[in-house]
PDB file of C-alpha atoms in Angstrom:
ATOM      1  CA  MET A 324      96.914 115.318 119.847  1.00 39.00           C
ATOM      2  CA  GLY A 325      96.044 119.231 120.384  1.00 45.00           C
ATOM      3  CA  LYS A 326      95.865 120.025 116.968  1.00 48.00           C
ATOM      4  CA  LYS A 327      93.608 116.694 116.134  1.00 50.00           C
ATOM      5  CA  LEU A 328      91.771 118.397 118.929  1.00 60.00           C
ATOM      6  CA  SER A 329      91.222 121.455 117.606  1.00 70.00           C
ATOM      7  CA  LYS A 330      89.835 120.146 113.960  1.00 87.00           C
ATOM      8  CA  LEU A 331      86.721 119.312 113.369  1.00 92.00           C
ATOM      9  CA  PRO A 332      86.844 115.739 111.733  1.00 94.00           C
ATOM     10  CA  PRO A 333      85.247 115.654 108.008  1.00 95.00           C
ATOM     11  CA  ASP A 334      82.628 113.764 108.565  1.00 97.00           C
ATOM     12  CA  LYS A 335      80.911 116.464 111.029  1.00 96.00           C
ATOM     13  CA  MET A 336      81.595 119.771 109.098  1.00 97.00           C
ATOM     14  CA  LYS A 337      80.486 118.125 106.204  1.00 97.00           C
ATOM     15  CA  GLU A 338      76.972 117.475 108.663  1.00 97.00           C
ATOM     16  CA  TYR A 339      77.289 121.229 110.072  1.00 97.00           C
ATOM     17  CA  LEU A 340      77.474 122.967 106.460  1.00 97.00           C
ATOM     18  CA  ALA A 341      74.346 121.352 105.684  1.00 97.00           C
ATOM     19  CA  THR A 342      72.736 122.078 108.627  1.00 95.00           C
ATOM     20  CA  THR A 343      73.374 125.077 109.902  1.00 95.00           C
ATOM     21  CA  SER A 344      74.048 128.505 108.678  1.00 92.00           C
ATOM     22  CA  PHE A 345      77.957 128.862 109.331  1.00 94.00           C
ATOM     23  CA  ASN A 346      80.046 128.377 107.188  1.00 94.00           C
ATOM     24  CA  GLU A 347      83.527 126.407 106.665  1.00 96.00           C
ATOM     25  CA  GLU A 348      85.334 129.459 108.098  1.00 95.00           C
ATOM     26  CA  GLU A 349      83.450 129.916 111.099  1.00 93.00           C
ATOM     27  CA  LEU A 350      82.575 126.215 111.807  1.00 95.00           C
ATOM     28  CA  THR A 351      85.919 125.909 111.902  1.00 94.00           C
ATOM     29  CA  LEU A 352      86.754 129.047 114.135  1.00 92.00           C
ATOM     30  CA  TRP A 353      84.017 127.888 116.721  1.00 92.00           C
ATOM     31  CA  TYR A 354      84.923 124.558 116.842  1.00 94.00           C
ATOM     32  CA  LYS A 355      88.471 125.859 117.894  1.00 92.00           C
ATOM     33  CA  PHE A 356      87.530 128.515 120.629  1.00 88.00           C
ATOM     34  CA  PHE A 357      85.386 125.776 121.237  1.00 91.00           C
ATOM     35  CA  ILE A 358      87.916 123.032 121.965  1.00 92.00           C
ATOM     36  CA  LYS A 359      90.241 125.441 123.663  1.00 89.00           C
ATOM     37  CA  ASP A 360      87.616 126.891 126.320  1.00 86.00           C
ATOM     38  CA  CYS A 361      86.649 123.338 126.665  1.00 91.00           C
ATOM     39  CA  PRO A 362      89.236 120.168 126.103  1.00 91.00           C
ATOM     40  CA  SER A 363      86.715 117.981 127.885  1.00 92.00           C
ATOM     41  CA  GLY A 364      84.117 118.055 124.860  1.00 93.00           C
ATOM     42  CA  SER A 365      81.372 119.548 126.789  1.00 96.00           C
ATOM     43  CA  MET A 366      80.817 122.815 128.478  1.00 95.00           C
ATOM     44  CA  SER A 367      79.405 123.020 132.246  1.00 95.00           C
ATOM     45  CA  ARG A 368      76.719 125.127 133.221  1.00 95.00           C
ATOM     46  CA  GLU A 369      78.891 126.848 135.250  1.00 95.00           C
ATOM     47  CA  GLU A 370      81.288 127.297 132.296  1.00 93.00           C
ATOM     48  CA  PHE A 371      79.048 129.237 130.650  1.00 93.00           C
ATOM     49  CA  LEU A 372      77.311 131.540 133.180  1.00 95.00           C
ATOM     50  CA  GLY A 373      81.446 132.573 133.413  1.00 93.00           C
ATOM     51  CA  ILE A 374      80.902 133.751 129.859  1.00 89.00           C
ATOM     52  CA  TYR A 375      78.710 136.460 130.733  1.00 91.00           C
ATOM     53  CA  ARG A 376      79.975 137.363 134.166  1.00 93.00           C
ATOM     54  CA  VAL A 377      82.812 138.367 132.001  1.00 90.00           C
ATOM     55  CA  PHE A 378      80.560 140.083 128.993  1.00 88.00           C
ATOM     56  CA  TYR A 379      78.315 142.147 132.106  1.00 89.00           C
ATOM     57  CA  PRO A 380      80.510 142.924 134.988  1.00 90.00           C
ATOM     58  CA  ASP A 381      78.204 145.710 136.192  1.00 87.00           C
ATOM     59  CA  GLY A 382      75.897 143.496 136.203  1.00 89.00           C
ATOM     60  CA  ARG A 383      73.903 140.630 137.596  1.00 91.00           C
ATOM     61  CA  PRO A 384      73.972 137.844 134.239  1.00 93.00           C
ATOM     62  CA  ASP A 385      73.945 134.689 136.337  1.00 96.00           C
ATOM     63  CA  GLN A 386      69.915 134.088 136.279  1.00 96.00           C
ATOM     64  CA  PHE A 387      69.451 135.078 132.769  1.00 95.00           C
ATOM     65  CA  ALA A 388      72.498 133.006 131.563  1.00 95.00           C
ATOM     66  CA  SER A 389      70.906 130.030 133.507  1.00 97.00           C
ATOM     67  CA  TYR A 390      67.960 130.431 131.225  1.00 96.00           C
ATOM     68  CA  VAL A 391      69.612 130.789 127.652  1.00 95.00           C
ATOM     69  CA  PHE A 392      72.076 127.253 129.305  1.00 96.00           C
ATOM     70  CA  ARG A 393      68.549 125.444 129.816  1.00 96.00           C
ATOM     71  CA  VAL A 394      67.800 126.469 126.094  1.00 95.00           C
ATOM     72  CA  PHE A 395      70.671 125.118 124.848  1.00 95.00           C
ATOM     73  CA  ASP A 396      71.221 121.893 126.642  1.00 97.00           C
ATOM     74  CA  SER A 397      68.840 120.193 124.622  1.00 95.00           C
ATOM     75  CA  LYS A 398      69.870 116.672 125.951  1.00 96.00           C
ATOM     76  CA  LYS A 399      68.658 118.111 128.768  1.00 95.00           C
ATOM     77  CA  ASP A 400      72.034 116.426 130.996  1.00 97.00           C
ATOM     78  CA  GLY A 401      73.443 119.514 132.286  1.00 96.00           C
ATOM     79  CA  LYS A 402      76.424 120.116 129.684  1.00 96.00           C
ATOM     80  CA  LEU A 403      76.523 121.292 126.147  1.00 96.00           C
ATOM     81  CA  ASP A 404      78.687 119.952 124.322  1.00 96.00           C
ATOM     82  CA  PHE A 405      79.992 121.295 121.060  1.00 96.00           C
ATOM     83  CA  ASP A 406      76.791 120.396 118.453  1.00 97.00           C
ATOM     84  CA  GLU A 407      74.611 121.666 120.873  1.00 96.00           C
ATOM     85  CA  PHE A 408      76.398 124.419 121.076  1.00 94.00           C
ATOM     86  CA  VAL A 409      76.715 124.994 117.254  1.00 95.00           C
ATOM     87  CA  ARG A 410      73.132 124.501 116.422  1.00 95.00           C
ATOM     88  CA  ALA A 411      72.118 126.896 119.210  1.00 92.00           C
ATOM     89  CA  LEU A 412      74.062 129.815 118.114  1.00 91.00           C
ATOM     90  CA  SER A 413      73.158 128.789 114.195  1.00 92.00           C
ATOM     91  CA  GLN A 414      69.356 129.176 115.311  1.00 90.00           C
ATOM     92  CA  THR A 415      70.306 132.556 117.245  1.00 88.00           C
ATOM     93  CA  ALA A 416      73.096 134.107 115.420  1.00 86.00           C
ATOM     94  CA  LYS A 417      72.204 133.233 111.685  1.00 87.00           C
ATOM     95  CA  GLY A 418      68.594 131.696 111.844  1.00 88.00           C
ATOM     96  CA  THR A 419      65.109 133.127 109.980  1.00 90.00           C
ATOM     97  CA  THR A 420      63.347 136.021 111.838  1.00 89.00           C
ATOM     98  CA  VAL A 421      61.282 133.023 112.509  1.00 92.00           C
ATOM     99  CA  ASP A 422      64.156 130.579 113.265  1.00 91.00           C
ATOM    100  CA  LYS A 423      65.026 133.707 116.179  1.00 91.00           C
ATOM    101  CA  LEU A 424      61.495 133.817 117.670  1.00 93.00           C
ATOM    102  CA  SER A 425      61.319 129.938 117.618  1.00 94.00           C
ATOM    103  CA  TRP A 426      64.294 129.797 120.114  1.00 93.00           C
ATOM    104  CA  THR A 427      62.992 133.371 122.054  1.00 93.00           C
ATOM    105  CA  PHE A 428      59.803 131.713 122.851  1.00 96.00           C
ATOM    106  CA  SER A 429      61.816 128.634 124.085  1.00 96.00           C
ATOM    107  CA  LEU A 430      63.430 130.880 126.384  1.00 95.00           C
ATOM    108  CA  TYR A 431      60.527 132.362 127.909  1.00 97.00           C
ATOM    109  CA  ASP A 432      58.785 128.707 127.869  1.00 98.00           C
ATOM    110  CA  LEU A 433      60.602 128.322 131.132  1.00 98.00           C
ATOM    111  CA  ASP A 434      58.306 124.909 131.955  1.00 97.00           C
ATOM    112  CA  GLY A 435      58.520 124.053 128.568  1.00 96.00           C
ATOM    113  CA  ASP A 436      54.437 123.803 128.177  1.00 97.00           C
ATOM    114  CA  ARG A 437      54.349 125.384 124.719  1.00 97.00           C
ATOM    115  CA  ARG A 438      52.514 128.431 126.060  1.00 98.00           C
ATOM    116  CA  ILE A 439      54.032 131.280 128.207  1.00 98.00           C
ATOM    117  CA  SER A 440      51.983 132.264 131.205  1.00 98.00           C
ATOM    118  CA  ARG A 441      52.889 136.757 132.715  1.00 97.00           C
ATOM    119  CA  ASP A 442      55.001 134.601 135.479  1.00 98.00           C
ATOM    120  CA  GLU A 443      57.678 133.121 132.894  1.00 98.00           C
ATOM    121  CA  MET A 444      57.981 136.001 130.841  1.00 97.00           C
ATOM    122  CA  LEU A 445      58.110 138.069 134.001  1.00 97.00           C
ATOM    123  CA  GLN A 446      60.968 136.432 135.442  1.00 97.00           C
ATOM    124  CA  VAL A 447      62.937 136.455 131.737  1.00 95.00           C
ATOM    125  CA  VAL A 448      62.490 139.978 131.055  1.00 93.00           C
ATOM    126  CA  ASP A 449      63.754 140.723 135.023  1.00 93.00           C
ATOM    127  CA  SER A 450      66.997 138.648 134.104  1.00 93.00           C
ATOM    128  CA  ILE A 451      67.644 140.430 131.257  1.00 90.00           C
ATOM    129  CA  TYR A 452      67.065 143.922 133.592  1.00 89.00           C
ATOM    130  CA  LEU A 453      69.416 142.775 135.900  1.00 91.00           C
ATOM    131  CA  MET A 454      71.723 142.077 133.564  1.00 89.00           C
ATOM    132  CA  SER A 455      71.861 145.015 132.232  1.00 83.00           C
ATOM    133  CA  GLY A 456      73.245 146.305 135.220  1.00 76.00           C
ATOM    134  CA  ARG A 457      73.687 150.223 136.312  1.00 61.00           C
ATOM    135  CA  GLN A 458      70.266 151.371 134.948  1.00 68.00           C
ATOM    136  CA  PHE A 459      68.348 149.300 136.825  1.00 67.00           C
ATOM    137  CA  SER A 460      70.344 148.502 139.835  1.00 65.00           C
ATOM    138  CA  ASP A 461      67.329 149.990 142.511  1.00 80.00           C
ATOM    139  CA  ASP A 462      64.887 146.808 142.307  1.00 86.00           C
ATOM    140  CA  ALA A 463      61.709 149.396 142.844  1.00 89.00           C
ATOM    141  CA  LEU A 464      62.583 150.324 139.815  1.00 88.00           C
ATOM    142  CA  ARG A 465      63.253 147.503 138.439  1.00 90.00           C
ATOM    143  CA  LYS A 466      60.537 145.107 138.960  1.00 91.00           C
ATOM    144  CA  GLN A 467      58.129 148.295 138.107  1.00 93.00           C
ATOM    145  CA  ALA A 468      60.284 148.294 134.354  1.00 92.00           C
ATOM    146  CA  CYS A 469      59.378 144.374 134.216  1.00 93.00           C
ATOM    147  CA  THR A 470      55.858 144.745 134.675  1.00 95.00           C
ATOM    148  CA  SER A 471      54.886 147.518 132.535  1.00 95.00           C
ATOM    149  CA  ARG A 472      57.216 145.556 130.070  1.00 93.00           C
ATOM    150  CA  VAL A 473      55.094 142.351 130.059  1.00 96.00           C
ATOM    151  CA  ASN A 474      51.941 143.817 130.582  1.00 96.00           C
ATOM    152  CA  ASN A 475      52.306 145.792 127.733  1.00 94.00           C
ATOM    153  CA  ILE A 476      53.371 142.588 125.992  1.00 95.00           C
ATOM    154  CA  PHE A 477      50.321 140.217 127.153  1.00 97.00           C
ATOM    155  CA  GLN A 478      47.918 143.303 126.616  1.00 95.00           C
ATOM    156  CA  ASN A 479      48.780 143.413 122.471  1.00 94.00           C
ATOM    157  CA  MET A 480      50.088 139.486 122.015  1.00 96.00           C
ATOM    158  CA  ASP A 481      47.316 137.705 123.964  1.00 97.00           C
ATOM    159  CA  VAL A 482      44.832 137.742 121.823  1.00 97.00           C
ATOM    160  CA  ASP A 483      42.449 135.281 123.594  1.00 97.00           C
ATOM    161  CA  LYS A 484      42.956 137.027 126.790  1.00 96.00           C
ATOM    162  CA  ASP A 485      43.829 134.001 128.908  1.00 97.00           C
ATOM    163  CA  ASN A 486      46.762 135.035 130.715  1.00 96.00           C
ATOM    164  CA  PHE A 487      49.260 132.968 128.186  1.00 98.00           C
ATOM    165  CA  LEU A 488      51.009 133.284 124.915  1.00 98.00           C
ATOM    166  CA  SER A 489      50.857 130.275 122.603  1.00 98.00           C
ATOM    167  CA  TRP A 490      53.381 129.941 120.015  1.00 98.00           C
ATOM    168  CA  GLU A 491      51.209 131.073 117.376  1.00 97.00           C
ATOM    169  CA  GLU A 492      50.095 134.604 119.634  1.00 97.00           C
ATOM    170  CA  PHE A 493      54.027 135.189 120.141  1.00 97.00           C
ATOM    171  CA  LYS A 494      54.610 134.635 116.470  1.00 96.00           C
ATOM    172  CA  GLU A 495      52.503 137.259 115.127  1.00 95.00           C
ATOM    173  CA  GLY A 496      52.055 139.987 117.870  1.00 95.00           C
ATOM    174  CA  ALA A 497      55.938 139.855 117.560  1.00 92.00           C
ATOM    175  CA  GLN A 498      56.080 141.407 114.197  1.00 86.00           C
ATOM    176  CA  TYR A 499      53.917 144.629 116.178  1.00 87.00           C
ATOM    177  CA  ASP A 500      57.081 144.758 118.742  1.00 87.00           C
ATOM    178  CA  ASN A 501      59.219 147.033 117.608  1.00 83.00           C
ATOM    179  CA  GLU A 502      61.548 146.262 120.865  1.00 82.00           C
ATOM    180  CA  LEU A 503      60.981 142.619 119.973  1.00 83.00           C
ATOM    181  CA  LEU A 504      61.976 143.055 116.463  1.00 78.00           C
ATOM    182  CA  ARG A 505      65.350 144.593 117.355  1.00 76.00           C
ATOM    183  CA  SER A 506      66.345 142.558 120.494  1.00 74.00           C
ATOM    184  CA  LEU A 507      66.344 139.748 116.989  1.00 71.00           C
ATOM    185  CA  GLU A 508      68.673 141.694 115.231  1.00 62.00           C
ATOM    186  CA  TRP A 509      71.301 140.624 117.526  1.00 52.00           C
ATOM    187  CA  ASP A 510      72.229 137.373 118.970  1.00 54.00           C
ATOM    188  CA  ILE A 511      71.613 137.828 122.812  1.00 51.00           C
ATOM    189  CA  SER A 512      71.968 134.268 122.891  1.00 56.00           C
ATOM    190  CA  LEU A 513      75.720 134.237 123.626  1.00 57.00           C
ATOM    191  CA  PRO A 514      78.205 137.736 123.995  1.00 56.00           C
ATOM    192  CA  THR A 515      80.147 138.026 120.713  1.00 51.00           C
ATOM    193  CA  LYS A 516      81.412 141.308 119.583  1.00 42.00           C
ATOM    194  CA  SER A 517      79.067 141.610 117.528  1.00 42.00           C
ATOM    195  CA  ASN A 518      76.414 142.204 120.110  1.00 44.00           C
ATOM    196  CA  HIS A 519      78.791 143.500 122.689  1.00 40.00           C
ATOM    197  CA  SER A 520      80.897 146.401 122.966  1.00 34.00           C
ATOM    198  CA  GLY A 521      83.726 145.900 124.402  1.00 30.00           C
ATOM    199  CA  CYS A 522      84.020 142.290 124.151  1.00 30.00           C
ATOM    200  CA  HIS A 523      87.509 140.499 122.890  1.00 29.00           C
ATOM    201  CA  ASP A 524      88.211 137.721 120.763  1.00 30.00           C
ATOM    202  CA  PHE A 525      85.094 135.901 121.398  1.00 27.00           C
ATOM    203  CA  ASN A 526      83.520 136.130 118.190  1.00 30.00           C
ATOM    204  CA  PRO A 527      85.169 133.822 115.416  1.00 31.00           C
TER     205      PRO A 527
END
């Protein structure tokens, strides 16, 4: 029974090979990891947050992890199945620059109205700084750094000056934001060996 559960069904393997950026070996390893940690076939929000707590012990990652979970949870049922998990990872870890920008836009777009407000961006940036730990442990300094970062982004990207970023504004403006472009070089959606020093067997 355990061996059956740890093996991705052939029809699903064929589907994911055609619709994600992972190869057969990567899909096999990700599926084994997922089923090992989630034998029920789904991952709860709390289990997802637990991953970030392991890899960011000096920070406060819960808020950022909650934002990531919201984007991963495409069915909006409060849990992740392997289909949601592997498709989101494919987009964020191995997708094109536009794929990654689209995912990042969805992360910032907290209410799902296809535009990013200053407040939404401020909330997400603050959660990233909270997760980073000691460097921004002082609340006042962190808030100041967040506000400065968001103001800079809006100054450069908000072409029509309506205090919202549309997808087109975000996509076009991102090419001139070196910090944002650097963040797309590694997958911020899920901590792995490849994007976080000191991680263990989380990356296939």
